[in-house]
mmCIF file of C-alpha atoms in Angstrom:
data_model
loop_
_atom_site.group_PDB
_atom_site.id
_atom_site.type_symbol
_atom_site.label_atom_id
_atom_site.label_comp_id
_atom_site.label_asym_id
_atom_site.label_seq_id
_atom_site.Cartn_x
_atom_site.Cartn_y
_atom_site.Cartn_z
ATOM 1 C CA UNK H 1 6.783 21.296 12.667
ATOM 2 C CA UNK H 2 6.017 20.677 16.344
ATOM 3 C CA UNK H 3 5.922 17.415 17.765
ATOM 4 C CA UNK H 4 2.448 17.588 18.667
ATOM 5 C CA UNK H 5 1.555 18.618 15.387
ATOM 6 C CA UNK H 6 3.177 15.978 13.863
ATOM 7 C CA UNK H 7 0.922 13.384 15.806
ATOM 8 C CA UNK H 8 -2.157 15.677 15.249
ATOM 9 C CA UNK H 9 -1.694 15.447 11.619
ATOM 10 C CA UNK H 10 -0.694 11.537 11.398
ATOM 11 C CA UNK H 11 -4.241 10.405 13.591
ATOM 12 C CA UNK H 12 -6.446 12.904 11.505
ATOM 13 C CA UNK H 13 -5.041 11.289 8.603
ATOM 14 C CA UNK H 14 -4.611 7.808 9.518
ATOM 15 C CA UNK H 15 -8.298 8.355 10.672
ATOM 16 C CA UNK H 16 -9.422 9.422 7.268
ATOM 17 C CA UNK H 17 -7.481 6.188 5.709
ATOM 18 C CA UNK H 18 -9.164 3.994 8.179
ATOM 19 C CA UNK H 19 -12.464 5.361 7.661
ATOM 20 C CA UNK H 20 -12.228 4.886 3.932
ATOM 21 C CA UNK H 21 -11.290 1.445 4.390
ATOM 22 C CA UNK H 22 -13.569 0.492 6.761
ATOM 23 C CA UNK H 23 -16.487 1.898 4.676
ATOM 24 C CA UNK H 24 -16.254 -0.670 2.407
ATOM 25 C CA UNK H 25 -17.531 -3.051 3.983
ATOM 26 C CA UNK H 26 -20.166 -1.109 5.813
ATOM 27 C CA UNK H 27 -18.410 -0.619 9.259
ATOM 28 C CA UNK H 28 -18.044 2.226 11.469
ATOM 29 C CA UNK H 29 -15.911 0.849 14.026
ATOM 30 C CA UNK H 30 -12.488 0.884 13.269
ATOM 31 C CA UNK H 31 -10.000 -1.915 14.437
ATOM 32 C CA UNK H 32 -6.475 -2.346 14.529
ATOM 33 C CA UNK H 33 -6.479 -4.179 10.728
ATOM 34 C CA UNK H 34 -8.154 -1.008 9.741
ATOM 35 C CA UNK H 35 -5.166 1.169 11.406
ATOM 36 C CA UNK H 36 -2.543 -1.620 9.594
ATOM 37 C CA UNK H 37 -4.269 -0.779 6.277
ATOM 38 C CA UNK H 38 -3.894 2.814 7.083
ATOM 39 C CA UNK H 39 -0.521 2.691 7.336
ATOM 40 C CA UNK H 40 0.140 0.618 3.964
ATOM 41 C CA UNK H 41 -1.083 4.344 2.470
ATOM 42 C CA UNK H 42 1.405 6.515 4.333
ATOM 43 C CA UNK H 43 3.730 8.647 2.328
ATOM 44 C CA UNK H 44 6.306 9.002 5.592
ATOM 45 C CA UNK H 45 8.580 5.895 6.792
ATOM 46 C CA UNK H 46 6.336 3.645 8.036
ATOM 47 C CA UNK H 47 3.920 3.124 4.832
ATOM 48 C CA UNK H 48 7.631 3.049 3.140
ATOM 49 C CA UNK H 49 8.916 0.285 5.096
ATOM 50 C CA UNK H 50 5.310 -1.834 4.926
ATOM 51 C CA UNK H 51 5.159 -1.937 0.793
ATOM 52 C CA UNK H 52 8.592 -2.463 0.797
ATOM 53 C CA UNK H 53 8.207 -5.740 2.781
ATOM 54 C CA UNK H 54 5.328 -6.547 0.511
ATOM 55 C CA UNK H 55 2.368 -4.901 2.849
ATOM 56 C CA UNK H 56 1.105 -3.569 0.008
ATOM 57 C CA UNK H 57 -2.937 -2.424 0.351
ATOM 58 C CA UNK H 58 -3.570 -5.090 -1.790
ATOM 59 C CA UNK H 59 -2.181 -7.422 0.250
ATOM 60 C CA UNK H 60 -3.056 -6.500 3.492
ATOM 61 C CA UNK H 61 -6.688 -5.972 2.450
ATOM 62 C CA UNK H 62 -7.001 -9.713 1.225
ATOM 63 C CA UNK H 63 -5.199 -10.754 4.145
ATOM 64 C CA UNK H 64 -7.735 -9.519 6.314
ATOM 65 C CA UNK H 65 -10.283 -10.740 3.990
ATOM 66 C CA UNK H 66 -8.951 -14.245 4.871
ATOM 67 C CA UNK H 67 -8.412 -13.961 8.438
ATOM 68 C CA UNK H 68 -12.014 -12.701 8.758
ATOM 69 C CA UNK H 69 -13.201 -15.550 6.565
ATOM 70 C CA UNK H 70 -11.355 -17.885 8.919
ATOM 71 C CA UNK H 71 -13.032 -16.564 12.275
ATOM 72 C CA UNK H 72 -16.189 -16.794 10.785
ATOM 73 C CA UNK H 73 -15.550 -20.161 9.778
ATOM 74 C CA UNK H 74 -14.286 -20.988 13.057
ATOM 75 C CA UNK H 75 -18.115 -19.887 14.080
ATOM 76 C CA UNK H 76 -20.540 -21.976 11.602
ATOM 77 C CA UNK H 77 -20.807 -18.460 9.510
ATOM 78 C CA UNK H 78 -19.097 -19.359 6.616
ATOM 79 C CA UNK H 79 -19.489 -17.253 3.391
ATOM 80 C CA UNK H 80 -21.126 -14.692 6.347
ATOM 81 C CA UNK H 81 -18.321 -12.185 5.329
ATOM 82 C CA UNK H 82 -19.185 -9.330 3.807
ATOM 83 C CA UNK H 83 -18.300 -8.253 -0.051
ATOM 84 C CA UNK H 84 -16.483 -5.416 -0.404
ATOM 85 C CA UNK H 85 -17.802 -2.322 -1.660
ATOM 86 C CA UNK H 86 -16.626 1.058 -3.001
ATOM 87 C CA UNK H 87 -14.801 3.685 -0.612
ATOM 88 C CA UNK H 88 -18.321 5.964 0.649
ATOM 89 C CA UNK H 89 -17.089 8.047 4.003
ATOM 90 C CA UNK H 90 -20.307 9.476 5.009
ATOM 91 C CA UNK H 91 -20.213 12.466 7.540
ATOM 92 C CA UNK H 92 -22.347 11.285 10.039
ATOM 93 C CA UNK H 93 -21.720 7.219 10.197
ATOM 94 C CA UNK H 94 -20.889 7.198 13.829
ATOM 95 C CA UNK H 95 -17.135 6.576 13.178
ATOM 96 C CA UNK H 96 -14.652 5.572 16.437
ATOM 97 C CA UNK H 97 -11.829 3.835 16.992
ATOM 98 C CA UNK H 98 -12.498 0.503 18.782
ATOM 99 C CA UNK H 99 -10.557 0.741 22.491
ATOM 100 C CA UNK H 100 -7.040 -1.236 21.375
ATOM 101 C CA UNK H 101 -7.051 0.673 18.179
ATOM 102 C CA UNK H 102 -7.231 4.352 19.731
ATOM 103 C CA UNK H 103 -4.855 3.468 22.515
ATOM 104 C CA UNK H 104 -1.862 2.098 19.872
ATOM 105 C CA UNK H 105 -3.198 5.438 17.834
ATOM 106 C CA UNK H 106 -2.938 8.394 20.762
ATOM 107 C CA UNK H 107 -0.669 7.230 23.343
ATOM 108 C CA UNK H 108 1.673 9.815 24.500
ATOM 109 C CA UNK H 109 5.331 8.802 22.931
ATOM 110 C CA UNK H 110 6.316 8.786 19.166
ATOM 111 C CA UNK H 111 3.630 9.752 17.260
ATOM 112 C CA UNK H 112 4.990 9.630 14.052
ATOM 113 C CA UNK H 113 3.725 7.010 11.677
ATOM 114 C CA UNK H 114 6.558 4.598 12.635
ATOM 115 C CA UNK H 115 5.699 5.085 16.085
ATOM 116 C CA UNK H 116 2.076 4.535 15.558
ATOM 117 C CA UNK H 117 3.699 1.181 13.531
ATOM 118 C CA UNK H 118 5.948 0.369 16.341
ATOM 119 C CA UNK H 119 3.167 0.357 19.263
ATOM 120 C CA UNK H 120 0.939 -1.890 17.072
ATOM 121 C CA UNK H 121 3.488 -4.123 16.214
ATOM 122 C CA UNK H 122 3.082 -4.545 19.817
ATOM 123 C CA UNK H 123 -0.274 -5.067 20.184
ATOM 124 C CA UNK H 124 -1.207 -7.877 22.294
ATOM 125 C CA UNK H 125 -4.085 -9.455 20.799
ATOM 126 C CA UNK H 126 -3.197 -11.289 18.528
ATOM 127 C CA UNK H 127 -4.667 -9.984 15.489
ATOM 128 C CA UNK H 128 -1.946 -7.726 13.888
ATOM 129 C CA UNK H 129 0.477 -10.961 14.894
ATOM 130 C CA UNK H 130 -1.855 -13.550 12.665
ATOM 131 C CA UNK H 131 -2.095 -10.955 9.638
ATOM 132 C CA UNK H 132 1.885 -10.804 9.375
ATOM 133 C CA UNK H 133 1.916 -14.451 9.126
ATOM 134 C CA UNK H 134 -0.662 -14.654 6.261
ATOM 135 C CA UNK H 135 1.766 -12.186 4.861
ATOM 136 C CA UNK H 136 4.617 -14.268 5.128
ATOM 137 C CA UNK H 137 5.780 -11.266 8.004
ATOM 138 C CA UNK H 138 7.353 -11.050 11.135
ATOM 139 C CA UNK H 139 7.169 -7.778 13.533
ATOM 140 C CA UNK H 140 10.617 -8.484 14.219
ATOM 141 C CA UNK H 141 11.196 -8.406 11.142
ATOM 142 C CA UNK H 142 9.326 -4.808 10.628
ATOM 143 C CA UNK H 143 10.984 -3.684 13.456
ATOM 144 C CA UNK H 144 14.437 -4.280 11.745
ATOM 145 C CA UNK H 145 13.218 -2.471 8.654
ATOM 146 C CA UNK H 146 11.954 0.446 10.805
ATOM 147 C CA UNK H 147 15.252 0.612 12.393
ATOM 148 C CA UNK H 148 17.135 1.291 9.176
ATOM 149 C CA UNK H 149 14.496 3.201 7.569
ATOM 150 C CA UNK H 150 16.671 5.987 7.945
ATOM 151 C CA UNK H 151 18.173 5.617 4.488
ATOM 152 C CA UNK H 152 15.113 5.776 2.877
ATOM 153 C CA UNK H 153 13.815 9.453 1.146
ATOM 154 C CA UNK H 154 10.964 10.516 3.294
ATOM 155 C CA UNK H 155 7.832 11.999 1.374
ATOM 156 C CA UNK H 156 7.841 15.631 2.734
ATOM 157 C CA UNK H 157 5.097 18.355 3.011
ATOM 158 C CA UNK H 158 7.037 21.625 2.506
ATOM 159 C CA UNK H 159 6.065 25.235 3.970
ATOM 160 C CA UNK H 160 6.882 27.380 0.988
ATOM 161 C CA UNK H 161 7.734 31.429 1.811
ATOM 162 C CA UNK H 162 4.494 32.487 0.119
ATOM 163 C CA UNK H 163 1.446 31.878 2.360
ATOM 164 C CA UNK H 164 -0.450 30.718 -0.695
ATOM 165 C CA UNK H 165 1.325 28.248 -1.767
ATOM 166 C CA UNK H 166 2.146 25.057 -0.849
ATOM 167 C CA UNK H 167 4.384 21.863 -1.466
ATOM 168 C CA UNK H 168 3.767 18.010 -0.744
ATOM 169 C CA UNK H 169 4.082 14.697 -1.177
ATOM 170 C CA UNK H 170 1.489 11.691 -1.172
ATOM 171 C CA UNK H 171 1.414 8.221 -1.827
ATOM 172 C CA UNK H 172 -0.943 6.592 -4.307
ATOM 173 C CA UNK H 173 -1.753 2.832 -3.738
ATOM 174 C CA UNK H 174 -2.105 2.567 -7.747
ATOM 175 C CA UNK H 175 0.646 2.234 -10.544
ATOM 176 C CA UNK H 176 1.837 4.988 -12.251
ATOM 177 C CA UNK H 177 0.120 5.063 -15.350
ATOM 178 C CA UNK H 178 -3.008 4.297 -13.785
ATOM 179 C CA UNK H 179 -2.629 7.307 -11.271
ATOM 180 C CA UNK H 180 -1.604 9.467 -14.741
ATOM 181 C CA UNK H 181 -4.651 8.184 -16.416
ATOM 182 C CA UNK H 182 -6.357 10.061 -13.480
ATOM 183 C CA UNK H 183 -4.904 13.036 -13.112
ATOM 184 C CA UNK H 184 -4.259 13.976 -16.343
ATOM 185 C CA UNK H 185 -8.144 13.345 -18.367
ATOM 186 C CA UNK H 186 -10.149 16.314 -17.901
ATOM 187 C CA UNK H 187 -13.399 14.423 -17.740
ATOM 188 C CA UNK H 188 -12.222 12.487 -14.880
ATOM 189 C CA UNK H 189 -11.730 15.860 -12.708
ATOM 190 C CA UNK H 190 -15.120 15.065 -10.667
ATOM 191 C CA UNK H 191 -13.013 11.950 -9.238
ATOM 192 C CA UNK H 192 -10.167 13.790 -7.318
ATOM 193 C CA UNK H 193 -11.058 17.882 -7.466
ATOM 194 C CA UNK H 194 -14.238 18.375 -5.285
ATOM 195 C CA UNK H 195 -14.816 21.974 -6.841
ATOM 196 C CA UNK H 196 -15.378 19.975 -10.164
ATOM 197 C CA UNK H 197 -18.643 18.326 -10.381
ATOM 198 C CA UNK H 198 -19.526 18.523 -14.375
ATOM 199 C CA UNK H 199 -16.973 19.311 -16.952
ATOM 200 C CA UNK H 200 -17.799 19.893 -20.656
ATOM 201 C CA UNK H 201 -15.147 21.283 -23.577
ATOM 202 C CA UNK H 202 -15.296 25.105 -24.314
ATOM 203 C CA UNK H 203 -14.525 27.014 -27.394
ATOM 204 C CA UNK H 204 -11.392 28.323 -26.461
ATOM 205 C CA UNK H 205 -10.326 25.002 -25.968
ATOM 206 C CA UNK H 206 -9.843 24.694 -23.283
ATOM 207 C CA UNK H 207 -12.598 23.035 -20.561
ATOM 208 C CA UNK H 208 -15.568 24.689 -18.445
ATOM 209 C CA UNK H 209 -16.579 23.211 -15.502
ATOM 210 C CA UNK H 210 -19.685 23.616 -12.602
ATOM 211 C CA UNK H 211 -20.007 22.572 -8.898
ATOM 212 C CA UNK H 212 -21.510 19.329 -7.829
ATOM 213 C CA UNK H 213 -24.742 18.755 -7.898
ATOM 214 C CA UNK H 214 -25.141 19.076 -4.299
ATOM 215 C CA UNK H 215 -22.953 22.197 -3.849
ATOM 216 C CA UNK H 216 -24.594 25.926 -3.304
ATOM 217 C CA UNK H 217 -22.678 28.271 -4.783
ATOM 218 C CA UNK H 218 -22.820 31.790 -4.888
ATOM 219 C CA UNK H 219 -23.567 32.841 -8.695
ATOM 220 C CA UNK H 220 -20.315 34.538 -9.923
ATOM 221 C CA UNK H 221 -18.852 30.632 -8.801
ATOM 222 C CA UNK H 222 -20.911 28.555 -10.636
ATOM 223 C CA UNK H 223 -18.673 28.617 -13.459
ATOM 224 C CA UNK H 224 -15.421 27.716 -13.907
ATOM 225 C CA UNK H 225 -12.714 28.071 -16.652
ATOM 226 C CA UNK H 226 -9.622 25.023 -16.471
ATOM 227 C CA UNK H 227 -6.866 25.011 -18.656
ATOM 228 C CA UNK H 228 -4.613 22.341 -18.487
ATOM 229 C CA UNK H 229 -0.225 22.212 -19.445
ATOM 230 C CA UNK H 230 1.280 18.755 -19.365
ATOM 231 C CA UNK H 231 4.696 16.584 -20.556
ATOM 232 C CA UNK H 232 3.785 12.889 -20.383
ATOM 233 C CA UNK H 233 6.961 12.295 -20.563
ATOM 234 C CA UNK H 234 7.602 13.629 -17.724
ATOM 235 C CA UNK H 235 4.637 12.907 -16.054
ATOM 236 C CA UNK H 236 3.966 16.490 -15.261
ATOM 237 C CA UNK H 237 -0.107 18.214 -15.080
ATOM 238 C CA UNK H 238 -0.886 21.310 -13.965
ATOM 239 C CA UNK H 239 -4.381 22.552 -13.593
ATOM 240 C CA UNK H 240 -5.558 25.678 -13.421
ATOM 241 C CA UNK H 241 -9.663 26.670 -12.235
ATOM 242 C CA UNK H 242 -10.550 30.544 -12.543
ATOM 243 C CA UNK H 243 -14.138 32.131 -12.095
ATOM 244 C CA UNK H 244 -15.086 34.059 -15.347
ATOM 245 C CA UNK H 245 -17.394 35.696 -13.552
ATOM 246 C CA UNK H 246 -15.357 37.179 -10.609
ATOM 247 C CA UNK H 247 -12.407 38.555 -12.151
ATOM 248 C CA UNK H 248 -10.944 39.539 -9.137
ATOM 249 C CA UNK H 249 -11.382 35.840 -7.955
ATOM 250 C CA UNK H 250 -7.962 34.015 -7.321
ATOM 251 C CA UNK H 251 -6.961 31.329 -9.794
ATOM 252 C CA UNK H 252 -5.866 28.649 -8.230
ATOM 253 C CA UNK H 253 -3.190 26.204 -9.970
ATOM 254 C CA UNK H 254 -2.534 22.550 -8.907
ATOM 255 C CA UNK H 255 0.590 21.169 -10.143
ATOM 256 C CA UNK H 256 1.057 17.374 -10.091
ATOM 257 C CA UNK H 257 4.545 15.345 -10.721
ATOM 258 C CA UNK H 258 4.373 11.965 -10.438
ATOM 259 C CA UNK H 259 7.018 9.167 -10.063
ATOM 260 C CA UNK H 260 7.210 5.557 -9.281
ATOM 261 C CA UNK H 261 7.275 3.987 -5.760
ATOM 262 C CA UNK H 262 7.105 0.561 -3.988
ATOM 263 C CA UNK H 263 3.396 -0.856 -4.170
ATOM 264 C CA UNK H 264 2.337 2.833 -5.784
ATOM 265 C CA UNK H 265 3.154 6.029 -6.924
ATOM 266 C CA UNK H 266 4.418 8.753 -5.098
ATOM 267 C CA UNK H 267 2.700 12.358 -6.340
ATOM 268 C CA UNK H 268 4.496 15.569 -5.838
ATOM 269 C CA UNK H 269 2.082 18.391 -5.351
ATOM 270 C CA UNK H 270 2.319 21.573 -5.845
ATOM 271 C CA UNK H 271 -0.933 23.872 -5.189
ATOM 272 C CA UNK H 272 -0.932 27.423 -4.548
ATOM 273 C CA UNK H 273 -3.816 30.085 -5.036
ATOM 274 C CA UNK H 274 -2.729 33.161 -7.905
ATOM 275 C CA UNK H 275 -3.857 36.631 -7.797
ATOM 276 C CA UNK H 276 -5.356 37.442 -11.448
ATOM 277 C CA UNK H 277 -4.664 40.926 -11.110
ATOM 278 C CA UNK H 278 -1.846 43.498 -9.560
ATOM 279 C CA UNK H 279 -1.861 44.940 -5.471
ATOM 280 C CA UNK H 280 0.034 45.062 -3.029
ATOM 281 C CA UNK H 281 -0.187 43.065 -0.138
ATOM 282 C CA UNK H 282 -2.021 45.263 2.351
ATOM 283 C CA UNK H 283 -1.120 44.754 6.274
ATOM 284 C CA UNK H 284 -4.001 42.411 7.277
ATOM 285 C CA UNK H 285 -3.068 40.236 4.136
ATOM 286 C CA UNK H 286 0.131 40.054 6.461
ATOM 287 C CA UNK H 287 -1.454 39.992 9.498
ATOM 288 C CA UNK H 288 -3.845 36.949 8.157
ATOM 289 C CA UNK H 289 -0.627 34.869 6.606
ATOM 290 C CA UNK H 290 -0.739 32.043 9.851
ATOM 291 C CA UNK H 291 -4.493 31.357 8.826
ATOM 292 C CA UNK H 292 -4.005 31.485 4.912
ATOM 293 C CA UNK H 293 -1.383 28.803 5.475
ATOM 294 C CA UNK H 294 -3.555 26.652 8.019
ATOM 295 C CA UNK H 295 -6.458 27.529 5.000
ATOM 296 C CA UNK H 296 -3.935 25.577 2.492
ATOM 297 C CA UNK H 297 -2.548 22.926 4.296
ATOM 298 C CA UNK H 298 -6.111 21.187 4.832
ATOM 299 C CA UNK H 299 -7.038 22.044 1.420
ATOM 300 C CA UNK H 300 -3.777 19.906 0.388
ATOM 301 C CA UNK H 301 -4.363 17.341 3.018
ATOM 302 C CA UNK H 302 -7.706 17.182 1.505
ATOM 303 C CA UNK H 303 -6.480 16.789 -2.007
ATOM 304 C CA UNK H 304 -4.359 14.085 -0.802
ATOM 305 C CA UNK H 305 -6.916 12.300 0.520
ATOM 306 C CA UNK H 306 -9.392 12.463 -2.274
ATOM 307 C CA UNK H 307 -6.482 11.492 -5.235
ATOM 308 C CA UNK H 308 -5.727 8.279 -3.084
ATOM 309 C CA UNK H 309 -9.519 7.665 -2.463
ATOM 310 C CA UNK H 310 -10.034 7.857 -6.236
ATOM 311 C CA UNK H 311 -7.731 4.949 -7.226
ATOM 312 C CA UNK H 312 -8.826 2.653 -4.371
#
C-alpha cells in the first residue's frame, strides 16, 4: 500500500470516527479533542499506544466532558454543557474540520495514525496539552510509547489473491463479550449489517431477513436467507446472506474472530462475496479485478465502521 494511500485511508477514517463522536453532542465542527477521540478507536499503532496508556474512549470522552465543563464554568455557563446523545452521522450535517484540526490531520509528512498522533501531540493550543493532564498524561510521555511501539502487533488489513475476498482487522471500544453479544444474536443484525433491516426465524431454521425500511430494493432482493456457524469458545461467527430469489445472486459470507485487546476488542474479519453456482471467470471478470477489490475494501471499511458505531 502506497504512502498516499495510507494517509487517504487514515483521514477518511479518522473523519468518520470524529464525526460519530462529535454527533453526539449535536456538533458539526470537528476539533482537535474530536481527532484525539478518533484516535483512541484506531486499530494501527497509535490507537494501540493511547489505550495502552489508559486513553481509553471512555476516558478521553469524560475528559473532555470535564474540560468543557470547566471553560464553561470559567464563563458564568455552568451546567450549559450539553448531554450526550447517541452516535447519529447524518449525510448532510455540514461536517468540517475546524482550521488546527485539518492542518495536524493533512499536512504533508507521516500520515500514518502515529503521525497524525505525533503532529497533535504538538499542537500549540493548549487543548490536547490540558486533556493529557486530566488523564494523568504527558506527550512526552506518548511520544516515548510511540517510539517503541514497534514491538507491538499491528492490526492489519490484508489483500487476499481472490478479488472477492478480503481480510482485516478493527478495533472495538467494547469488551469482548459485549462485542460477542453483538455479533453473534441474529436479531441484533440491524445494528452492525446495513443490508439487514428486519429479521424474523424461518422454517428451515435458519433466519430470513428484509432491507431497511428506507432502502429500495429491486424485488428479487427484498429477501434474504442467513444462516449462521459459530464456536463460542472460540469466539468465532460467520454469517452468510443469499437472495432466494436470484439464484445466480452471490452469497456473501462475513466471518468474524474476535479476541481481547487493551481498552477493547480487536475483531478479525474476514468477508468475501461466493459464487452460488459454477463458471469460469470470463476476461472482463479479470479485466474488472482492480475495481472488485476497491468495491470490497469500502464495503469492509464500512463494516468496520458500523460494528464500532454499534457498541459506542
Amino acid at each position: 500500500m502506497s504512502k498516499m494511500t495510507t494517509a487517504l485511508g487514515n483521514a477518511h477514517r479518522l473523519t468518520r470516527y470524529a464525526m460519530e463522536e462529535a454527533s453526539r453532542t449535536g456538533r458539526t465542527e470537528l476539533g482537535v479533542e474530536h481527532l484525539f477521540l478518533a484516535l483512541t478507536l484506531d486499530e494501527a499503532d497509535a490507537g494501540q499506544v493511547l489505550r495502552a496508556a489508559g486513553a481509553t474512549i471512555t476516558t478521553v470522552r469524560e475528559a473532555v466532558a470535564a474540560e468543557e465543563a470547566a471553560h464553561l464554568a470559567a464563563l458564568g455557563a455552568a451546567g450549559a454543557a450539553l448531554s450526550p446523545g447517541p452516535i447519529a452521522v447524518g449525510p448532510s450535517a455540514g461536517w468540517a474540520w475546524s482550521p488546527v484540526a485539518e492542518r495536524v490531520l493533512t499536512s504533508p509528512g507521516d500520515g500514518t495514525s502515529s503521525g497524525i498522533l505525533r503532529r497533535l501531540l504538538d499542537e500549540p493550543s493548549g487543548a490536547i496539552e490540558a486533556l493529557l493532564r486530566r488523564l494523568g498524561l504527558t506527550a512526552d510521555d506518548l511520544r516515548a510509547r510511540l517510539d517503541a511501539a514497534g514491538a507491538l502487533p499491528p492490526a492489519t488489513t490484508v489483500r487476499r489473491r481472490h478479488p472477492l475476498a478480503r481480510s482485516a482487522a478493527s478495533f472495538v471500544a467494547a469488551p469482548v463479550h459485549e462485542t460477542w453479544a453483538l455479533v453473534s444474536d441474529p436479531e441484533r443484525l440491524p445494528e452492525w449489517e446495513e443490508s439487514v433491516g428486519h429479521v424474523s426465524e424461518a422454517p428451515d431454521g435458519g433466519w430470513a431477513g428484509a432491507p431497511r425500511d428506507d432502502v429500495e430494493a429491486k424485488p428479487a432482493f427484498r429477501h434474504l436467507s442467513i444462516s449462521r456457524t459459530m464456536d463460542a469458545e472460540a469466539l468465532l461467527v460467520t454469517w452468510t446472506f443469499r437472495y432466494p430469489d436470484a439464484p445466480k445472486a452471490n452469497a456473501r459470507r462475513i466471518g468474524l474472530r474476535l479476541e481481547p485487546a487493551v481498552g477493547g476488542t480487536t475483531v478479525h474479519i474476514d468477508y468475501s462475496w461466493e459464487r452460488t453456482y459454477s463458471r469460469r471467470r470470463s476476461a472482463f471478470g479479470w479485466v474488472m479485478a482492480p475495481l472488485y477489490r476497491v468495491v470490497l475494501a469500502m464495503q469492509v471499511a464500512r463494516l468496520m465502521a458500523t460494528l464500532g458505531a454499534a457498541v459506542r
